[in-house]
């Protein structure tokens, strides 16, 4: 309790002209990220609004069959929203989201077709998500993680493995701290595991 002083400035003390700003002070709901980051075009989906508060609001996202790019979503039951309206990417391929129900770490999840996108969250210490992916001999596939580029603190590690656990390829950093693997499928391989962990 008492009097507080707030002070702010341009990092280099060399603000542009004009150096306009807006500072809001109070108890607000804000959204830094949405999960999943993308929904499939023409299909209703649910997204979690992740912000600086102590709760996660789930809202509906209903992209039309012709939607593309970033689509705004509702604030949901927000008491007093602040900042830009939350947005979700509209994708033209299946966006598969890990189940909401609590699972043991390292539980296997499956993609049924390529191209697809897998959406998950690593919450527990040491947790890894494994996604089983169908592949065909000779396919040239790109496996790419978007985490740092979405604004999350995840420093991803991506591994491609055989179903028996043998490592086929791995990558730590390709785009900033996001991982990427370009892989040509060899003979006698019908599925690979794409394993995402946090460095």
PDB file of C-alpha atoms in Angstrom:
ATOM      1  CA  UNK A   1       0.000   0.000   0.000  1.00  0.00           C
ATOM      2  CA  UNK A   2       1.080   3.540  -0.584  1.00  0.00           C
ATOM      3  CA  UNK A   3       2.345   5.626  -3.453  1.00  0.00           C
ATOM      4  CA  UNK A   4       4.189   3.889  -6.296  1.00  0.00           C
ATOM      5  CA  UNK A   5       6.121   5.589  -9.078  1.00  0.00           C
ATOM      6  CA  UNK A   6       6.240   4.025 -12.549  1.00  0.00           C
ATOM      7  CA  UNK A   7       8.990   5.068 -14.924  1.00  0.00           C
ATOM      8  CA  UNK A   8       9.453   3.998 -18.542  1.00  0.00           C
ATOM      9  CA  UNK A   9      11.652   4.964 -21.457  1.00  0.00           C
ATOM     10  CA  UNK A  10      12.927   3.845 -24.822  1.00  0.00           C
ATOM     11  CA  UNK A  11      15.671   1.242 -24.336  1.00  0.00           C
ATOM     12  CA  UNK A  12      18.236   3.446 -26.094  1.00  0.00           C
ATOM     13  CA  UNK A  13      16.827   6.737 -24.756  1.00  0.00           C
ATOM     14  CA  UNK A  14      16.397   7.658 -28.410  1.00  0.00           C
ATOM     15  CA  UNK A  15      12.672   7.329 -29.038  1.00  0.00           C
ATOM     16  CA  UNK A  16      11.407   8.116 -32.526  1.00  0.00           C
ATOM     17  CA  UNK A  17       9.301  11.092 -33.481  1.00  0.00           C
ATOM     18  CA  UNK A  18       6.494  10.720 -32.632  1.00  0.00           C
ATOM     19  CA  UNK A  19       7.223   8.562 -29.596  1.00  0.00           C
ATOM     20  CA  UNK A  20       3.603   7.742 -28.827  1.00  0.00           C
ATOM     21  CA  UNK A  21       2.735   5.124 -26.226  1.00  0.00           C
ATOM     22  CA  UNK A  22      -0.184   3.864 -24.160  1.00  0.00           C
ATOM     23  CA  UNK A  23       0.231   2.539 -20.612  1.00  0.00           C
ATOM     24  CA  UNK A  24      -2.679   0.745 -18.915  1.00  0.00           C
ATOM     25  CA  UNK A  25      -2.648   0.230 -15.158  1.00  0.00           C
ATOM     26  CA  UNK A  26      -5.155  -2.009 -13.412  1.00  0.00           C
ATOM     27  CA  UNK A  27      -6.413  -5.581 -13.064  1.00  0.00           C
ATOM     28  CA  UNK A  28      -6.966  -6.758 -16.641  1.00  0.00           C
ATOM     29  CA  UNK A  29      -7.342  -9.976 -18.607  1.00  0.00           C
ATOM     30  CA  UNK A  30      -4.830 -10.223 -21.430  1.00  0.00           C
ATOM     31  CA  UNK A  31      -3.988 -12.871 -24.009  1.00  0.00           C
ATOM     32  CA  UNK A  32      -0.382 -13.531 -24.969  1.00  0.00           C
ATOM     33  CA  UNK A  33      -0.956 -16.767 -26.926  1.00  0.00           C
ATOM     34  CA  UNK A  34      -3.686 -19.115 -28.078  1.00  0.00           C
ATOM     35  CA  UNK A  35      -3.518 -22.920 -28.025  1.00  0.00           C
ATOM     36  CA  UNK A  36      -3.616 -24.483 -30.494  1.00  0.00           C
ATOM     37  CA  UNK A  37      -1.989 -21.797 -32.608  1.00  0.00           C
ATOM     38  CA  UNK A  38      -3.968 -22.880 -35.692  1.00  0.00           C
ATOM     39  CA  UNK A  39      -7.364 -24.360 -36.564  1.00  0.00           C
ATOM     40  CA  UNK A  40      -8.436 -26.192 -39.708  1.00  0.00           C
ATOM     41  CA  UNK A  41     -10.313 -24.202 -42.345  1.00  0.00           C
ATOM     42  CA  UNK A  42     -14.046 -24.975 -42.428  1.00  0.00           C
ATOM     43  CA  UNK A  43     -14.062 -26.813 -39.073  1.00  0.00           C
ATOM     44  CA  UNK A  44     -15.147 -25.513 -35.698  1.00  0.00           C
ATOM     45  CA  UNK A  45     -12.440 -25.791 -33.071  1.00  0.00           C
ATOM     46  CA  UNK A  46     -11.748 -24.741 -29.505  1.00  0.00           C
ATOM     47  CA  UNK A  47      -8.783 -22.636 -28.492  1.00  0.00           C
ATOM     48  CA  UNK A  48      -7.405 -21.779 -25.065  1.00  0.00           C
ATOM     49  CA  UNK A  49      -6.607 -18.143 -24.387  1.00  0.00           C
ATOM     50  CA  UNK A  50      -3.278 -18.084 -22.547  1.00  0.00           C
ATOM     51  CA  UNK A  51      -2.460 -14.887 -20.753  1.00  0.00           C
ATOM     52  CA  UNK A  52      -0.990 -13.313 -17.704  1.00  0.00           C
ATOM     53  CA  UNK A  53      -3.907 -14.201 -15.439  1.00  0.00           C
ATOM     54  CA  UNK A  54      -4.395 -17.293 -13.302  1.00  0.00           C
ATOM     55  CA  UNK A  55      -6.830 -19.116 -15.591  1.00  0.00           C
ATOM     56  CA  UNK A  56      -7.238 -20.303 -19.188  1.00  0.00           C
ATOM     57  CA  UNK A  57     -10.446 -19.475 -21.058  1.00  0.00           C
ATOM     58  CA  UNK A  58     -11.658 -21.819 -23.795  1.00  0.00           C
ATOM     59  CA  UNK A  59     -13.460 -20.184 -26.729  1.00  0.00           C
ATOM     60  CA  UNK A  60     -14.868 -21.388 -30.032  1.00  0.00           C
ATOM     61  CA  UNK A  61     -13.131 -20.672 -33.338  1.00  0.00           C
ATOM     62  CA  UNK A  62     -15.278 -21.088 -36.457  1.00  0.00           C
ATOM     63  CA  UNK A  63     -13.275 -20.444 -39.629  1.00  0.00           C
ATOM     64  CA  UNK A  64     -15.255 -20.519 -42.863  1.00  0.00           C
ATOM     65  CA  UNK A  65     -14.333 -22.845 -45.731  1.00  0.00           C
ATOM     66  CA  UNK A  66     -12.638 -19.925 -47.501  1.00  0.00           C
ATOM     67  CA  UNK A  67     -10.908 -18.357 -44.490  1.00  0.00           C
ATOM     68  CA  UNK A  68      -7.142 -17.833 -44.562  1.00  0.00           C
ATOM     69  CA  UNK A  69      -4.444 -16.086 -42.576  1.00  0.00           C
ATOM     70  CA  UNK A  70      -5.064 -14.866 -39.032  1.00  0.00           C
ATOM     71  CA  UNK A  71      -8.615 -14.888 -37.688  1.00  0.00           C
ATOM     72  CA  UNK A  72      -9.744 -13.003 -34.566  1.00  0.00           C
ATOM     73  CA  UNK A  73     -11.455 -15.022 -31.833  1.00  0.00           C
ATOM     74  CA  UNK A  74     -13.767 -14.005 -29.007  1.00  0.00           C
ATOM     75  CA  UNK A  75     -12.484 -12.823 -25.635  1.00  0.00           C
ATOM     76  CA  UNK A  76     -14.883 -15.338 -24.091  1.00  0.00           C
ATOM     77  CA  UNK A  77     -15.940 -14.544 -20.536  1.00  0.00           C
ATOM     78  CA  UNK A  78     -13.166 -12.030 -19.982  1.00  0.00           C
ATOM     79  CA  UNK A  79     -14.084  -9.513 -17.307  1.00  0.00           C
ATOM     80  CA  UNK A  80     -11.961  -6.658 -18.573  1.00  0.00           C
ATOM     81  CA  UNK A  81      -9.854  -7.408 -21.670  1.00  0.00           C
ATOM     82  CA  UNK A  82      -6.736  -5.438 -22.472  1.00  0.00           C
ATOM     83  CA  UNK A  83      -4.579  -5.376 -25.567  1.00  0.00           C
ATOM     84  CA  UNK A  84      -5.024  -6.756 -29.038  1.00  0.00           C
ATOM     85  CA  UNK A  85      -7.866  -9.169 -29.696  1.00  0.00           C
ATOM     86  CA  UNK A  86      -6.574 -12.775 -29.700  1.00  0.00           C
ATOM     87  CA  UNK A  87      -6.081 -14.346 -33.132  1.00  0.00           C
ATOM     88  CA  UNK A  88      -5.596 -17.873 -34.449  1.00  0.00           C
ATOM     89  CA  UNK A  89      -4.024 -19.036 -37.723  1.00  0.00           C
ATOM     90  CA  UNK A  90      -6.366 -20.690 -40.238  1.00  0.00           C
ATOM     91  CA  UNK A  91      -4.747 -23.818 -41.682  1.00  0.00           C
ATOM     92  CA  UNK A  92      -5.643 -25.701 -44.863  1.00  0.00           C
ATOM     93  CA  UNK A  93      -4.602 -29.117 -43.496  1.00  0.00           C
ATOM     94  CA  UNK A  94      -5.669 -31.149 -40.440  1.00  0.00           C
ATOM     95  CA  UNK A  95      -4.657 -29.624 -37.105  1.00  0.00           C
ATOM     96  CA  UNK A  96      -4.484 -32.474 -34.589  1.00  0.00           C
ATOM     97  CA  UNK A  97      -4.569 -31.453 -30.918  1.00  0.00           C
ATOM     98  CA  UNK A  98      -3.396 -33.698 -28.104  1.00  0.00           C
ATOM     99  CA  UNK A  99      -6.297 -34.819 -25.869  1.00  0.00           C
ATOM    100  CA  UNK A 100      -7.393 -32.582 -22.994  1.00  0.00           C
ATOM    101  CA  UNK A 101      -7.546 -35.453 -20.514  1.00  0.00           C
ATOM    102  CA  UNK A 102      -4.505 -35.883 -18.252  1.00  0.00           C
ATOM    103  CA  UNK A 103      -2.012 -38.308 -19.739  1.00  0.00           C
ATOM    104  CA  UNK A 104       1.196 -39.865 -18.657  1.00  0.00           C
ATOM    105  CA  UNK A 105       4.285 -38.178 -20.106  1.00  0.00           C
ATOM    106  CA  UNK A 106       5.560 -39.776 -23.319  1.00  0.00           C
ATOM    107  CA  UNK A 107       2.073 -41.041 -24.323  1.00  0.00           C
ATOM    108  CA  UNK A 108       1.972 -41.823 -28.054  1.00  0.00           C
ATOM    109  CA  UNK A 109      -0.232 -39.648 -30.241  1.00  0.00           C
ATOM    110  CA  UNK A 110      -1.024 -40.380 -33.908  1.00  0.00           C
ATOM    111  CA  UNK A 111      -1.338 -38.421 -37.132  1.00  0.00           C
ATOM    112  CA  UNK A 112      -3.373 -40.208 -39.790  1.00  0.00           C
ATOM    113  CA  UNK A 113      -2.306 -38.311 -42.900  1.00  0.00           C
ATOM    114  CA  UNK A 114       0.376 -36.065 -44.370  1.00  0.00           C
ATOM    115  CA  UNK A 115       0.388 -33.079 -44.521  1.00  0.00           C
ATOM    116  CA  UNK A 116      -0.855 -32.512 -40.964  1.00  0.00           C
ATOM    117  CA  UNK A 117       0.067 -30.427 -37.974  1.00  0.00           C
ATOM    118  CA  UNK A 118       0.387 -31.715 -34.410  1.00  0.00           C
ATOM    119  CA  UNK A 119      -0.393 -29.390 -31.502  1.00  0.00           C
ATOM    120  CA  UNK A 120       0.736 -30.192 -27.971  1.00  0.00           C
ATOM    121  CA  UNK A 121       1.949 -28.660 -24.728  1.00  0.00           C
ATOM    122  CA  UNK A 122       4.933 -29.681 -22.630  1.00  0.00           C
ATOM    123  CA  UNK A 123       4.004 -28.839 -19.059  1.00  0.00           C
ATOM    124  CA  UNK A 124       5.696 -31.358 -16.758  1.00  0.00           C
ATOM    125  CA  UNK A 125       9.454 -31.347 -16.215  1.00  0.00           C
ATOM    126  CA  UNK A 126      11.101 -33.857 -18.557  1.00  0.00           C
ATOM    127  CA  UNK A 127       7.923 -34.380 -20.588  1.00  0.00           C
ATOM    128  CA  UNK A 128       8.191 -35.405 -24.253  1.00  0.00           C
ATOM    129  CA  UNK A 129       5.447 -35.675 -26.871  1.00  0.00           C
ATOM    130  CA  UNK A 130       5.706 -38.523 -29.386  1.00  0.00           C
ATOM    131  CA  UNK A 131       3.650 -38.387 -32.580  1.00  0.00           C
ATOM    132  CA  UNK A 132       3.357 -41.443 -34.837  1.00  0.00           C
ATOM    133  CA  UNK A 133       3.463 -40.323 -38.472  1.00  0.00           C
ATOM    134  CA  UNK A 134       2.624 -42.484 -41.544  1.00  0.00           C
ATOM    135  CA  UNK A 135       5.323 -42.301 -44.247  1.00  0.00           C
ATOM    136  CA  UNK A 136       6.086 -43.838 -47.661  1.00  0.00           C
ATOM    137  CA  UNK A 137       9.377 -44.856 -49.192  1.00  0.00           C
ATOM    138  CA  UNK A 138      11.020 -42.018 -51.133  1.00  0.00           C
ATOM    139  CA  UNK A 139       8.905 -39.220 -49.645  1.00  0.00           C
ATOM    140  CA  UNK A 140      10.818 -36.012 -48.944  1.00  0.00           C
ATOM    141  CA  UNK A 141       9.269 -34.638 -45.771  1.00  0.00           C
ATOM    142  CA  UNK A 142       9.889 -31.608 -43.598  1.00  0.00           C
ATOM    143  CA  UNK A 143       9.253 -31.864 -39.861  1.00  0.00           C
ATOM    144  CA  UNK A 144       9.274 -28.398 -38.300  1.00  0.00           C
ATOM    145  CA  UNK A 145       8.552 -27.107 -34.806  1.00  0.00           C
ATOM    146  CA  UNK A 146       6.984 -23.689 -34.257  1.00  0.00           C
ATOM    147  CA  UNK A 147       7.370 -22.646 -30.625  1.00  0.00           C
ATOM    148  CA  UNK A 148       9.901 -19.840 -30.173  1.00  0.00           C
ATOM    149  CA  UNK A 149       8.507 -18.154 -33.305  1.00  0.00           C
ATOM    150  CA  UNK A 150       5.031 -18.267 -31.729  1.00  0.00           C
ATOM    151  CA  UNK A 151       6.298 -16.550 -28.588  1.00  0.00           C
ATOM    152  CA  UNK A 152       6.586 -19.532 -26.229  1.00  0.00           C
ATOM    153  CA  UNK A 153       9.690 -20.139 -24.064  1.00  0.00           C
ATOM    154  CA  UNK A 154      10.149 -23.694 -25.401  1.00  0.00           C
ATOM    155  CA  UNK A 155      13.659 -24.462 -26.729  1.00  0.00           C
ATOM    156  CA  UNK A 156      12.672 -27.465 -28.815  1.00  0.00           C
ATOM    157  CA  UNK A 157      14.581 -30.635 -29.579  1.00  0.00           C
ATOM    158  CA  UNK A 158      13.131 -32.723 -32.425  1.00  0.00           C
ATOM    159  CA  UNK A 159      14.007 -36.366 -33.028  1.00  0.00           C
ATOM    160  CA  UNK A 160      12.777 -38.786 -35.686  1.00  0.00           C
ATOM    161  CA  UNK A 161      12.770 -42.363 -34.469  1.00  0.00           C
ATOM    162  CA  UNK A 162      11.798 -45.802 -35.649  1.00  0.00           C
ATOM    163  CA  UNK A 163       8.889 -47.394 -33.803  1.00  0.00           C
ATOM    164  CA  UNK A 164      11.431 -49.531 -31.928  1.00  0.00           C
ATOM    165  CA  UNK A 165      13.116 -46.364 -30.643  1.00  0.00           C
ATOM    166  CA  UNK A 166      16.133 -46.211 -32.970  1.00  0.00           C
ATOM    167  CA  UNK A 167      17.057 -42.607 -33.795  1.00  0.00           C
ATOM    168  CA  UNK A 168      16.866 -41.680 -37.508  1.00  0.00           C
ATOM    169  CA  UNK A 169      17.614 -37.939 -37.272  1.00  0.00           C
ATOM    170  CA  UNK A 170      17.632 -35.092 -34.768  1.00  0.00           C
ATOM    171  CA  UNK A 171      17.873 -31.312 -34.655  1.00  0.00           C
ATOM    172  CA  UNK A 172      18.117 -28.721 -31.912  1.00  0.00           C
ATOM    173  CA  UNK A 173      18.103 -25.264 -33.511  1.00  0.00           C
ATOM    174  CA  UNK A 174      17.198 -24.481 -37.125  1.00  0.00           C
ATOM    175  CA  UNK A 175      15.120 -21.282 -37.024  1.00  0.00           C
ATOM    176  CA  UNK A 176      16.028 -19.371 -33.861  1.00  0.00           C
ATOM    177  CA  UNK A 177      15.511 -22.042 -31.180  1.00  0.00           C
ATOM    178  CA  UNK A 178      12.922 -23.967 -33.230  1.00  0.00           C
ATOM    179  CA  UNK A 179      13.865 -27.371 -34.665  1.00  0.00           C
ATOM    180  CA  UNK A 180      13.548 -28.597 -38.254  1.00  0.00           C
ATOM    181  CA  UNK A 181      14.422 -31.848 -40.040  1.00  0.00           C
ATOM    182  CA  UNK A 182      14.275 -32.482 -43.804  1.00  0.00           C
ATOM    183  CA  UNK A 183      14.045 -36.243 -44.234  1.00  0.00           C
ATOM    184  CA  UNK A 184      13.854 -38.653 -47.182  1.00  0.00           C
ATOM    185  CA  UNK A 185      12.044 -41.838 -46.179  1.00  0.00           C
ATOM    186  CA  UNK A 186      14.126 -44.998 -46.772  1.00  0.00           C
ATOM    187  CA  UNK A 187      12.802 -48.402 -47.793  1.00  0.00           C
ATOM    188  CA  UNK A 188      10.844 -50.615 -45.403  1.00  0.00           C
ATOM    189  CA  UNK A 189       9.619 -47.785 -43.229  1.00  0.00           C
ATOM    190  CA  UNK A 190       5.868 -47.192 -42.860  1.00  0.00           C
ATOM    191  CA  UNK A 191       5.826 -45.005 -39.732  1.00  0.00           C
ATOM    192  CA  UNK A 192       8.194 -42.749 -37.839  1.00  0.00           C
ATOM    193  CA  UNK A 193       7.957 -41.161 -34.429  1.00  0.00           C
ATOM    194  CA  UNK A 194       8.356 -37.395 -34.252  1.00  0.00           C
ATOM    195  CA  UNK A 195       9.467 -36.708 -30.678  1.00  0.00           C
ATOM    196  CA  UNK A 196       9.398 -33.154 -29.304  1.00  0.00           C
ATOM    197  CA  UNK A 197      11.111 -32.227 -26.060  1.00  0.00           C
ATOM    198  CA  UNK A 198      12.401 -29.088 -24.341  1.00  0.00           C
ATOM    199  CA  UNK A 199      16.180 -28.564 -24.189  1.00  0.00           C
TER     200      UNK A 199
END
